[in-house]
Coordinates of C-alpha atoms and ligand atoms in Angstrom, one line a residue:
X13 CA 78.6 105.0 45.3
X14 CA 77.3 101.6 46.3
X15 CA 77.4 99.0 43.5
X16 CA 74.0 98.3 42.0
X17 CA 73.9 94.7 43.2
X18 CA 74.2 95.8 46.9
X19 CA 71.2 98.0 46.8
X20 CA 68.3 96.1 48.4
X21 CA 66.2 94.4 45.9
X22 CA 68.1 95.6 42.9
X23 CA 70.1 92.5 42.0
X24 CA 69.7 88.9 41.1
X25 CA 71.0 86.4 43.7
X26 CA 74.0 85.6 41.5
X27 CA 75.0 89.3 41.6
X28 CA 74.8 89.7 45.4
X29 CA 77.9 89.7 47.5
X30 CA 78.3 86.4 49.3
X31 CA 77.7 87.8 52.8
X32 CA 74.3 89.3 51.7
X33 CA 73.5 86.0 49.9
X34 CA 74.2 84.1 53.1
X35 CA 72.1 86.5 55.1
X36 CA 69.1 86.2 52.7
X37 CA 69.3 82.5 52.7
X38 CA 69.3 82.5 56.5
X39 CA 66.2 84.7 56.5
X40 CA 64.5 82.4 54.0
X41 CA 65.4 79.5 56.3
X42 CA 64.1 81.2 59.5
X43 CA 61.0 82.9 58.3
X44 CA 57.7 81.0 58.1
X45 CA 57.6 79.7 54.6
X46 CA 55.6 81.7 52.1
X47 CA 55.4 80.4 48.5
X48 CA 58.4 81.3 46.3
X49 CA 60.2 84.0 48.3
X50 CA 62.4 86.0 46.0
X51 CA 65.7 87.6 46.9
X52 CA 64.0 91.0 46.5
X53 CA 61.2 90.3 49.0
X54 CA 63.5 88.7 51.5
X55 CA 66.0 91.5 51.7
X56 CA 63.2 94.0 51.8
X57 CA 61.7 92.1 54.7
X58 CA 65.0 92.0 56.5
X59 CA 65.4 95.8 56.2
X60 CA 61.9 96.7 57.1
X61 CA 61.4 94.3 60.0
X62 CA 63.6 94.6 63.1
X63 CA 61.8 91.7 64.8
X64 CA 62.7 89.4 62.0
X65 CA 66.2 90.7 61.7
X66 CA 66.7 89.9 65.3
X67 CA 65.8 86.3 64.6
X68 CA 68.9 85.9 62.5
X69 CA 71.7 84.2 64.5
X70 CA 74.4 86.7 65.6
X71 CA 77.9 86.1 64.4
X72 CA 78.8 86.9 68.0
X73 CA 76.3 84.3 69.4
X74 CA 79.1 82.3 71.1
X75 CA 80.5 85.2 73.1
X76 CA 80.4 84.7 76.9
X77 CA 79.3 87.4 79.2
X78 CA 82.4 89.0 80.7
X79 CA 82.5 89.7 84.4
X80 CA 82.2 93.3 85.6
X81 CA 85.5 95.1 86.5
X82 CA 86.0 94.4 90.3
X83 CA 86.2 98.1 91.0
X84 CA 83.9 99.8 88.5
X85 CA 81.5 96.9 88.9
X86 CA 80.8 98.2 92.5
X87 CA 79.3 101.4 91.0
X88 CA 77.3 99.3 88.6
X89 CA 75.7 97.4 91.5
X90 CA 75.3 100.6 93.5
X91 CA 73.4 102.3 90.7
X92 CA 71.0 99.4 90.5
X93 CA 70.2 99.5 94.2
X94 CA 66.9 101.5 94.8
X95 CA 67.6 102.1 98.5
X96 CA 67.7 105.9 99.1
X97 CA 70.2 105.5 101.9
X98 CA 72.8 103.6 99.9
X99 CA 76.4 104.6 100.2
X100 CA 79.1 104.1 97.5
X101 CA 82.6 103.8 98.9
X102 CA 83.9 101.7 96.0
X103 CA 85.3 104.0 93.4
X104 CA 88.2 106.4 94.2
X105 CA 86.5 109.6 93.3
X106 CA 86.2 112.7 95.5
X107 CA 82.9 113.7 96.9
X108 CA 82.0 116.9 98.8
X109 CA 80.5 116.9 102.4
X110 CA 77.1 116.8 100.6
X111 CA 78.1 113.7 98.7
X112 CA 78.4 115.4 95.4
X113 CA 81.2 115.2 92.7
X114 CA 83.4 118.3 92.7
X115 CA 84.7 120.5 89.9
X116 CA 87.4 122.7 91.4
X117 CA 86.8 126.4 91.1
X118 CA 90.2 126.9 89.5
X119 CA 89.3 124.4 86.8
X120 CA 86.0 126.1 86.1
X121 CA 87.9 129.4 85.8
X122 CA 90.6 128.0 83.5
X123 CA 87.9 126.4 81.3
X124 CA 86.1 129.7 81.1
X125 CA 89.3 131.5 80.0
X126 CA 89.8 128.9 77.3
X127 CA 86.3 129.1 76.0
X128 CA 86.5 132.9 75.9
X129 CA 89.7 132.9 73.8
X130 CA 88.7 133.2 70.1
X131 CA 92.2 132.4 68.9
X132 CA 91.9 128.8 70.1
X133 CA 91.4 126.1 67.5
X134 CA 90.6 122.4 67.7
X135 CA 93.6 121.3 65.6
X136 CA 95.2 117.9 66.2
X137 CA 97.9 117.9 68.9
X138 CA 101.2 116.3 67.9
X139 CA 101.6 112.6 68.8
X140 CA 103.4 113.5 72.0
X141 CA 100.6 116.0 73.1
X142 CA 100.7 119.6 74.3
X143 CA 104.4 120.5 74.7
X144 CA 103.7 123.1 77.4
X145 CA 101.7 120.6 79.4
X146 CA 104.4 118.0 79.2
X147 CA 107.1 120.5 80.5
X148 CA 104.9 121.7 83.3
X149 CA 104.0 118.1 84.3
X150 CA 107.6 117.0 84.5
X151 CA 108.3 120.1 86.6
X152 CA 105.4 119.3 88.9
X153 CA 106.5 115.8 89.8
X154 CA 110.3 116.1 89.6
X155 CA 110.6 119.7 91.0
X156 CA 111.5 122.8 89.1
X157 CA 115.2 122.5 90.1
X158 CA 115.4 118.8 89.1
X159 CA 118.8 118.1 87.5
X160 CA 117.2 115.7 85.1
X161 CA 115.0 118.6 83.7
X162 CA 117.8 121.1 83.7
X163 CA 120.0 118.7 81.7
X164 CA 117.2 117.9 79.3
X165 CA 117.2 114.2 80.2
X166 CA 113.5 113.7 80.5
X167 CA 111.2 112.5 77.6
X168 CA 107.6 113.4 78.5
X169 CA 104.6 112.5 76.4
X170 CA 100.9 113.4 77.2
X171 CA 98.9 110.2 77.7
X172 CA 95.3 109.2 78.6
X173 CA 95.5 109.8 82.3
X174 CA 97.4 107.4 84.6
X175 CA 96.2 104.2 83.0
X176 CA 97.2 105.4 79.5
X177 CA 100.6 106.4 80.8
X178 CA 101.2 103.0 82.3
X179 CA 100.1 101.3 79.2
X180 CA 102.3 103.4 76.8
X181 CA 105.2 103.0 79.2
X182 CA 104.6 99.2 79.4
X183 CA 104.5 98.8 75.7
X184 CA 107.7 100.9 75.2
X185 CA 109.5 98.6 77.7
X186 CA 108.1 95.5 76.0
X187 CA 109.6 96.7 72.7
X188 CA 112.9 98.3 73.9
X189 CA 113.9 97.0 77.3
X190 CA 115.9 93.7 77.7
X191 CA 114.0 92.5 80.8
X192 CA 110.3 91.7 80.6
X193 CA 109.7 90.7 84.2
X194 CA 107.7 93.4 86.1
X195 CA 107.2 93.3 89.9
X196 CA 104.1 94.8 91.3
X197 CA 103.2 95.2 95.0
X198 CA 100.9 92.6 96.7
X199 CA 98.2 93.9 96.8
X200 CA 98.0 96.7 94.2
X201 CA 95.5 98.6 92.1
X202 CA 93.5 95.8 90.3
X203 CA 94.3 97.1 86.8
X204 CA 98.1 96.9 87.1
X205 CA 98.6 93.2 86.1
X206 CA 96.3 93.5 83.1
X207 CA 97.8 96.7 81.9
X208 CA 101.3 95.3 81.9
X209 CA 100.4 91.9 80.5
X210 CA 98.5 93.4 77.6
X211 CA 101.3 95.8 77.0
X212 CA 103.5 92.8 76.3
X213 CA 105.3 92.5 79.7
X214 CA 104.0 88.9 80.2
X215 CA 106.0 88.0 83.3
X216 CA 104.2 89.9 86.1
X217 CA 105.2 89.0 89.6
X218 CA 104.3 90.3 93.0
X219 CA 106.6 91.6 95.8
X220 CA 105.3 91.5 99.4
X221 CA 104.1 94.9 100.5
X222 CA 101.3 94.7 103.0
X223 CA 101.3 92.8 106.3
X224 CA 97.7 92.0 107.4
X225 CA 98.9 91.3 110.9
X226 CA 100.1 94.9 111.5
X227 CA 98.0 96.5 108.8
X228 CA 101.2 98.2 107.8
X229 CA 104.2 97.7 105.5
X230 CA 105.8 94.3 105.2
X231 CA 109.2 96.0 104.8
X232 CA 111.2 92.9 105.4
X233 CA 109.2 90.9 102.8
X234 CA 109.5 93.8 100.4
X235 CA 113.3 93.9 100.7
X236 CA 113.6 90.1 100.4
X237 CA 111.5 89.9 97.3
X238 CA 113.2 92.8 95.5
X239 CA 116.5 91.4 96.7
X240 CA 115.8 88.1 94.9
X241 CA 114.4 89.7 91.7
X242 CA 116.5 89.2 88.6
X243 CA 118.9 92.0 87.9
X244 CA 117.3 94.6 85.7
X245 CA 113.7 93.7 86.4
X246 CA 111.1 96.4 86.3
X247 CA 109.5 97.4 89.6
X248 CA 106.2 99.2 89.8
X249 CA 106.1 101.6 92.7
X250 CA 103.2 103.7 94.0
X251 CA 104.8 107.1 94.5
X252 CA 102.5 107.9 97.4
X253 CA 99.1 107.0 98.9
X254 CA 99.4 103.3 98.0
X255 CA 96.2 101.9 96.5
X256 CA 94.5 100.0 98.1
X257 CA 96.3 99.9 101.4
X258 CA 97.0 103.6 102.2
X259 CA 100.4 102.4 103.5
X260 CA 103.5 104.1 102.3
X261 CA 107.2 103.5 103.3
X262 CA 108.8 106.2 105.5
X263 CA 111.6 108.3 103.9
X264 CA 114.1 106.2 105.6
X265 CA 112.6 103.0 104.1
X266 CA 112.4 104.7 100.7
X267 CA 116.1 105.3 100.9
X268 CA 116.8 101.7 101.7
X269 CA 114.5 100.6 98.8
X270 CA 116.4 103.0 96.5
X271 CA 119.8 101.6 97.5
X272 CA 118.7 98.0 97.0
X273 CA 117.1 98.7 93.6
X274 CA 120.0 100.7 92.3
X275 CA 122.5 98.1 93.5
X276 CA 120.6 95.5 91.4
X277 CA 119.8 97.8 88.5
X278 CA 116.1 97.3 89.0
X279 CA 114.2 99.7 86.9
X280 CA 111.7 101.9 88.8
X281 CA 108.3 102.5 87.2
X282 CA 106.6 105.0 89.4
X283 CA 102.8 105.4 89.4
X284 CA 101.7 108.8 90.7
X285 CA 97.9 108.9 90.8
X286 CA 97.6 110.9 94.1
X287 CA 100.2 113.6 94.2
X288 CA 98.9 116.1 96.8
X289 CA 96.2 113.9 97.9
X290 CA 98.2 112.0 100.6
X291 CA 99.5 114.9 102.6
X292 CA 97.9 117.9 101.0
X293 CA 101.4 119.0 99.7
X294 CA 102.4 118.4 96.1
X295 CA 106.2 118.5 97.0
X296 CA 105.9 116.2 100.0
X297 CA 104.0 113.6 98.0
X298 CA 106.7 113.6 95.3
X299 CA 109.6 113.0 97.7
X300 CA 110.0 109.3 96.9
X301 CA 110.3 110.0 93.2
X302 CA 112.7 112.9 93.7
X303 CA 115.0 110.7 95.7
X304 CA 115.4 108.3 92.8
X305 CA 115.9 111.1 90.3
X306 CA 118.5 112.8 92.5
X307 CA 120.9 109.8 92.2
X308 CA 121.1 110.3 88.4
X309 CA 119.6 106.9 87.6
X310 CA 116.8 106.2 85.1
X311 CA 113.1 105.6 85.7
X312 CA 109.6 105.8 84.3
X313 CA 106.9 108.0 85.7
X314 CA 103.1 107.7 85.0
X315 CA 101.3 110.8 86.2
X316 CA 97.5 111.3 86.5
X317 CA 95.5 114.5 87.1
X318 CA 92.3 112.6 87.7
X319 CA 92.3 112.9 91.5
X320 CA 94.4 115.9 92.3
X321 CA 92.8 118.2 89.8
X322 CA 89.4 116.4 89.7
X323 CA 89.9 115.8 86.0
X324 CA 88.7 112.2 86.1
X325 CA 86.7 112.0 82.8
X326 CA 89.0 114.3 80.9
X327 CA 91.8 111.6 80.9
X328 CA 94.7 113.9 81.5
X329 CA 98.1 112.4 82.3
X330 CA 101.7 112.1 81.3
X331 CA 104.4 109.5 80.9
X332 CA 108.0 110.7 81.6
X333 CA 111.1 108.7 81.1
X334 CA 114.1 110.0 82.9
X335 CA 117.3 109.0 81.0
X336 CA 121.0 109.3 81.6
X337 CA 121.5 111.8 78.8
X338 CA 119.7 114.3 76.6
X339 CA 120.7 112.2 73.5
X340 CA 119.1 109.0 74.9
X341 CA 116.0 111.0 76.0
X342 CA 115.5 112.3 72.5
X343 CA 115.7 108.8 71.0
X344 CA 113.4 107.4 73.6
X345 CA 110.8 110.1 72.7
X346 CA 111.1 109.2 69.0
X347 CA 110.2 105.6 69.9
X348 CA 107.4 106.6 72.2
X349 CA 105.8 108.2 69.2
X350 CA 105.9 104.9 67.4
X351 CA 104.0 103.3 70.3
X352 CA 101.4 106.0 70.5
X353 CA 100.6 106.7 66.8
X354 CA 99.0 103.3 66.0
X355 CA 97.3 103.2 69.4
X356 CA 95.3 106.5 69.4
X357 CA 97.3 108.7 67.0
X358 CA 97.4 111.8 69.3
X359 CA 95.9 112.7 72.7
X360 CA 93.0 115.0 73.5
X361 CA 93.4 118.8 73.7
X362 CA 90.9 120.1 76.2
X363 CA 92.1 118.5 79.5
X364 CA 95.8 119.3 79.2
X365 CA 95.0 122.9 78.1
X366 CA 93.1 123.4 81.3
X367 CA 95.9 121.8 83.4
X368 CA 98.6 123.9 81.6
X369 CA 96.6 127.1 82.1
X370 CA 96.6 126.4 85.9
X371 CA 100.1 125.2 86.2
X372 CA 101.7 128.1 84.4
X373 CA 99.9 130.9 86.2
X374 CA 101.3 131.4 89.7
X375 CA 98.1 132.8 91.1
X376 CA 95.9 129.9 89.7
X377 CA 98.5 127.4 90.8
X378 CA 98.2 128.8 94.3
X379 CA 94.4 128.6 94.2
X380 CA 94.7 124.9 93.0
X381 CA 97.0 124.0 96.0
X382 CA 94.5 125.5 98.4
X383 CA 91.6 123.5 96.9
X384 CA 93.7 120.4 96.8
X385 CA 94.6 120.8 100.4
X386 CA 91.0 121.2 101.3
X387 CA 90.1 117.9 99.6
X388 CA 93.0 116.1 101.4
X389 CA 92.1 117.7 104.7
X390 CA 88.5 116.7 104.4
X391 CA 89.6 113.1 103.8
X392 CA 91.9 113.2 106.8
X393 CA 89.1 114.5 109.0
X394 CA 86.8 111.6 107.8
X395 CA 89.5 109.2 109.0
X396 CA 89.3 110.7 112.5
X397 CA 85.5 110.7 112.5
X398 CA 85.2 107.1 111.4
X399 CA 87.8 106.1 114.0
X400 CA 86.0 108.0 116.8
X401 CA 82.6 106.5 115.7
X402 CA 84.0 102.9 116.0
X403 CA 85.6 103.7 119.3
X404 CA 82.3 105.2 120.6
X405 CA 80.5 101.9 119.7
X406 CA 83.1 99.8 121.3
X407 CA 83.6 97.9 118.0
X408 CA 86.0 95.0 118.7
X409 CA 89.5 95.3 117.2
X410 CA 92.2 97.9 116.8
X411 CA 91.1 100.5 114.3
X412 CA 94.1 102.8 114.6
X413 CA 95.1 101.9 111.0
X414 CA 92.2 104.1 109.8
X415 CA 94.0 107.2 111.1
X416 CA 97.5 105.9 110.2
X417 CA 96.9 105.0 106.6
X418 CA 97.0 107.9 104.1
X419 CA 95.4 109.0 100.8
X420 CA 92.1 108.2 99.4
X421 CA 91.6 104.7 100.7
X422 CA 91.4 102.7 104.0
X423 CA 92.2 99.0 103.8
X424 CA 89.8 98.1 106.6
X425 CA 90.7 94.5 107.1
X426 CA 87.1 93.5 106.7
X427 CA 86.6 90.0 105.1
X428 CA 84.7 89.5 101.8
X429 CA 81.9 87.9 103.8
X430 CA 81.6 91.0 106.0
X431 CA 81.7 93.2 102.9
X432 CA 78.8 91.2 101.4
X433 CA 76.9 91.5 104.6
X434 CA 77.3 95.3 104.7
X435 CA 76.1 95.5 101.1
X436 CA 73.1 93.3 101.8
X437 CA 72.0 94.7 105.2
X438 CA 73.2 98.3 105.0
X439 CA 73.4 99.1 101.3
X440 CA 77.1 100.1 101.7
X441 CA 79.2 99.4 98.7
X442 CA 83.0 98.7 98.7
X443 CA 85.4 96.5 96.9
X444 CA 85.4 92.9 98.2
X445 CA 88.9 93.2 99.6
X446 CA 87.5 95.6 102.2
X447 CA 88.9 98.8 100.7
X448 CA 86.8 101.9 101.3
X449 CA 87.2 105.2 99.6
X450 CA 87.4 107.8 102.4
X451 CA 86.5 110.5 99.9
X452 CA 82.9 109.1 99.7
X453 CA 82.4 109.6 103.5
X454 CA 80.7 112.6 105.2
X455 CA 79.3 113.5 108.6
X456 CA 75.9 112.0 107.5
X457 CA 77.1 108.6 106.4
X458 CA 80.0 108.0 108.9
X459 CA 77.5 106.8 111.6
X460 CA 75.8 104.5 109.1
X461 CA 79.2 103.0 108.1
X462 CA 80.2 102.7 111.7
X463 CA 77.0 100.8 112.6
X464 CA 77.5 98.5 109.6
X465 CA 81.1 97.7 110.5
X466 CA 80.1 97.1 114.1
X467 CA 77.4 94.7 113.1
X468 CA 79.6 93.0 110.6
X469 CA 82.5 92.5 113.0
X470 CA 80.3 91.4 115.9
X471 CA 78.0 89.1 113.9
X472 CA 80.5 87.6 111.4
X473 CA 83.8 86.8 113.1
Ligands
PLP13 C1 97.4 103.4 91.8 C2 96.6 103.9 90.6 N1 97.2 104.0 89.4 C3 96.6 104.5 88.3 C4 95.3 104.8 88.4 C5 94.7 105.3 87.1 O1 93.8 106.3 87.2 P1 93.5 107.2 85.9 O2 93.7 106.4 84.7 O3 92.0 107.5 86.1 O4 94.3 108.4 85.9 C6 94.6 104.7 89.6 C7 93.2 105.0 89.7 O5 92.4 104.7 90.5 C8 95.3 104.3 90.7 O6 94.7 104.1 91.9

């Protein structure tokens, strides 16, 4: 029960807690003076008059307006644009040919099954999440016959999608790994540096990855930079469909990267946000990771189901740490719990239950792979359509990178001025680095985009 002197109007000024006294004195100070305002009348006024309460200075008055997130801010600007023909190619979320978000049929079916099951409760999950989901997730990325899984050397914890997995992994490394230098590709997903810095890995450095001249991989630069990294440094690797460039190493190049990294004991931290989205095949898109697991060495893996199962808002993901032995894996898991417990205590139940329902049922799994391939194929066909449309317009430049790059994004090579021009004149929205989400394209808006690119390239050189 609230103490009597906190109840509005019930106490003398001496009895009031100091914060309330300060507030009332502020109100007395700010309100037009009326003769002999009592504590009772001023607190009653404060409660009953929102206008007057809003005249009291905020304790947060000095806070500066933060800038919008560079990626999510594109959608904020898009939503404010009243133009009916606007096109959002900013955020990496799949859209149908009709430009609508997609919930996979298999996901709807799994959700229905869960809803119809009266034995299901809403109890807390353990700190590490849904055990069945964790096992199936490790199997999905490492392969069912992975030696690391068979030997019980993998510690997997359910996390809040890919971002949460990176964050938990980062904090675990900051607490328990001797080297705090983390190398990330230049360029990379905009959230990577912030996630790692705030996790406690303060020394974030870049390794060369993309060559603007070839619009392909700067393989020589990559090898040089990793070759001169301190032994033991952490290296963030996009498992497939590199964001934002859509440029991945070949298998041969992966092998050379692996040899170099292992020779210097660099610790791989894989980020797999697009398994199945790059090629349409879950196994093919996991090849880079499996090469590193096959050599028996250790690594971290952040997995997301946002894109490949369309579970964006459900925040379903997993962090796996592949260790040298089952004993180490068990101790690693015990420490991961200590990272997670004070952060969000335990993860959500619904999303991983849906994913586990699909992954464990061979028929539903098959249905998922067919739907996943259909999404990947639609994106691939958009690449061809955009390339053909630019060719048909005779747009200056070599646009073959549009069909060579893979995954959700094309790194167009457009300058930030050209991007701003396309937003202004054509209401086409993309990140200022010229990245477009191919998943937002369809037969209707490809010609609009091609016109806009043509105008931007010819008018702003
Ligand atoms: C490379 C990469 N990593 C991680 C993520 C995190 O995604 P989420 O937290 O939605 O799973 C994204 C999302 O765009 C990404 O592109």
